[in-house]
Structures are given as structure tokens and as C-alpha cells.
GROMACS .gro file of C-alpha atoms in nm:
model
   88
    1UNK     CA    1  -2.012   2.098   0.939
    2UNK     CA    2  -2.318   1.917   1.079
    3UNK     CA    3  -2.251   1.629   0.846
    4UNK     CA    4  -1.951   1.539   1.063
    5UNK     CA    5  -2.182   1.450   1.346
    6UNK     CA    6  -2.427   1.241   1.144
    7UNK     CA    7  -2.413   0.861   1.100
    8UNK     CA    8  -2.180   0.718   0.834
    9UNK     CA    9  -2.154   0.374   0.682
   10UNK     CA   10  -1.868   0.156   0.562
   11UNK     CA   11  -2.046  -0.116   0.376
   12UNK     CA   12  -2.308  -0.239   0.624
   13UNK     CA   13  -2.107  -0.115   0.927
   14UNK     CA   14  -2.275   0.182   1.086
   15UNK     CA   15  -2.059   0.455   1.249
   16UNK     CA   16  -2.200   0.707   1.492
   17UNK     CA   17  -2.031   0.997   1.312
   18UNK     CA   18  -1.764   1.088   1.053
   19UNK     CA   19  -1.474   1.123   1.302
   20UNK     CA   20  -1.183   0.882   1.248
   21UNK     CA   21  -0.884   0.828   1.473
   22UNK     CA   22  -0.598   0.716   1.249
   23UNK     CA   23  -0.376   0.425   1.346
   24UNK     CA   24  -0.065   0.527   1.539
   25UNK     CA   25   0.222   0.375   1.723
   26UNK     CA   26   0.196   0.462   2.093
   27UNK     CA   27   0.504   0.261   2.205
   28UNK     CA   28   0.307   0.152   2.519
   29UNK     CA   29   0.318  -0.228   2.483
   30UNK     CA   30   0.489  -0.437   2.746
   31UNK     CA   31   0.838  -0.572   2.699
   32UNK     CA   32   0.700  -0.889   2.530
   33UNK     CA   33   0.442  -0.703   2.322
   34UNK     CA   34   0.154  -0.749   2.565
   35UNK     CA   35  -0.126  -0.494   2.597
   36UNK     CA   36  -0.077  -0.271   2.899
   37UNK     CA   37  -0.331  -0.082   3.110
   38UNK     CA   38  -0.217   0.264   2.980
   39UNK     CA   39  -0.272   0.140   2.625
   40UNK     CA   40  -0.618   0.015   2.714
   41UNK     CA   41  -0.692   0.352   2.874
   42UNK     CA   42  -0.607   0.535   2.550
   43UNK     CA   43  -0.865   0.334   2.355
   44UNK     CA   44  -1.120   0.356   2.633
   45UNK     CA   45  -1.090   0.734   2.638
   46UNK     CA   46  -1.124   0.755   2.260
   47UNK     CA   47  -1.438   0.543   2.266
   48UNK     CA   48  -1.590   0.752   2.553
   49UNK     CA   49  -1.505   1.072   2.357
   50UNK     CA   50  -1.730   0.967   2.073
   51UNK     CA   51  -1.490   0.894   1.787
   52UNK     CA   52  -1.690   0.718   1.515
   53UNK     CA   53  -1.413   0.489   1.398
   54UNK     CA   54  -1.090   0.393   1.579
   55UNK     CA   55  -0.804   0.236   1.374
   56UNK     CA   56  -0.579   0.062   1.616
   57UNK     CA   57  -0.204   0.091   1.585
   58UNK     CA   58   0.053  -0.181   1.626
   59UNK     CA   59   0.266  -0.294   1.916
   60UNK     CA   60   0.582  -0.493   1.940
   61UNK     CA   61   0.792  -0.588   2.237
   62UNK     CA   62   1.156  -0.685   2.289
   63UNK     CA   63   1.389  -0.666   1.987
   64UNK     CA   64   1.102  -0.560   1.757
   65UNK     CA   65   1.020  -0.262   1.967
   66UNK     CA   66   1.381  -0.141   1.929
   67UNK     CA   67   1.363  -0.199   1.559
   68UNK     CA   68   1.042   0.003   1.525
   69UNK     CA   69   1.205   0.291   1.715
   70UNK     CA   70   1.503   0.280   1.486
   71UNK     CA   71   1.277   0.292   1.177
   72UNK     CA   72   1.077   0.576   1.322
   73UNK     CA   73   1.398   0.772   1.403
   74UNK     CA   74   1.534   0.719   1.048
   75UNK     CA   75   1.202   0.826   0.903
   76UNK     CA   76   1.207   1.146   1.104
   77UNK     CA   77   1.567   1.209   1.005
   78UNK     CA   78   1.477   1.174   0.635
   79UNK     CA   79   1.231   1.463   0.674
   80UNK     CA   80   1.503   1.683   0.822
   81UNK     CA   81   1.688   1.869   0.542
   82UNK     CA   82   2.013   1.849   0.738
   83UNK     CA   83   2.010   1.469   0.690
   84UNK     CA   84   1.923   1.467   0.315
   85UNK     CA   85   2.195   1.439   0.056
   86UNK     CA   86   2.212   1.734  -0.177
   87UNK     CA   87   2.038   1.696  -0.511
   88UNK     CA   88   2.266   1.704  -0.808
   0.00000   0.00000   0.00000
């Protein structure tokens, strides 16, 4: 367990510990895809919390944001057995 809190390296890049925050989609970009203060606050809090490596997510605005929501919804539906076709 103590190894989690020790330094780690990716090539020559030194990380303060072994904790990694995976990339996610927060859906917090502005209408035109711009970075918003709430989005900045998420990464600020993660950095203050001591995460060793933060992989940022992606942001889209306008029509792309709607498309991403549709893809996410269809992905979630594909995990629900009620939406899967029966296997033959």
C-alpha cells in the first residue's frame, strides 16, 4: 500500500505518487467549446488533492456537444440488456 504514495516515473517525467485520474467527459465546456470556470475548478481541486497524474478529458461545444451526448446515451443503452438484441 505504501508504494501508492511513492514517486513514480513515466520515462523521465516524475510523478509525486501512483494515483492517476482517468480522462473523462465532464460536459462542462461552454456552448462554443470554451473552457469554463467550473471546469477549471475541477482540475484545480484534483491538483490540490495530490493526484500524481491527471489525464484531461475532452470538450466540445455546439453541435458536437449534442453528438457526444447522443453517443454516450447509445453506449449506455448498449450496456442495458433491455436494449440488446437476443442472441440466436
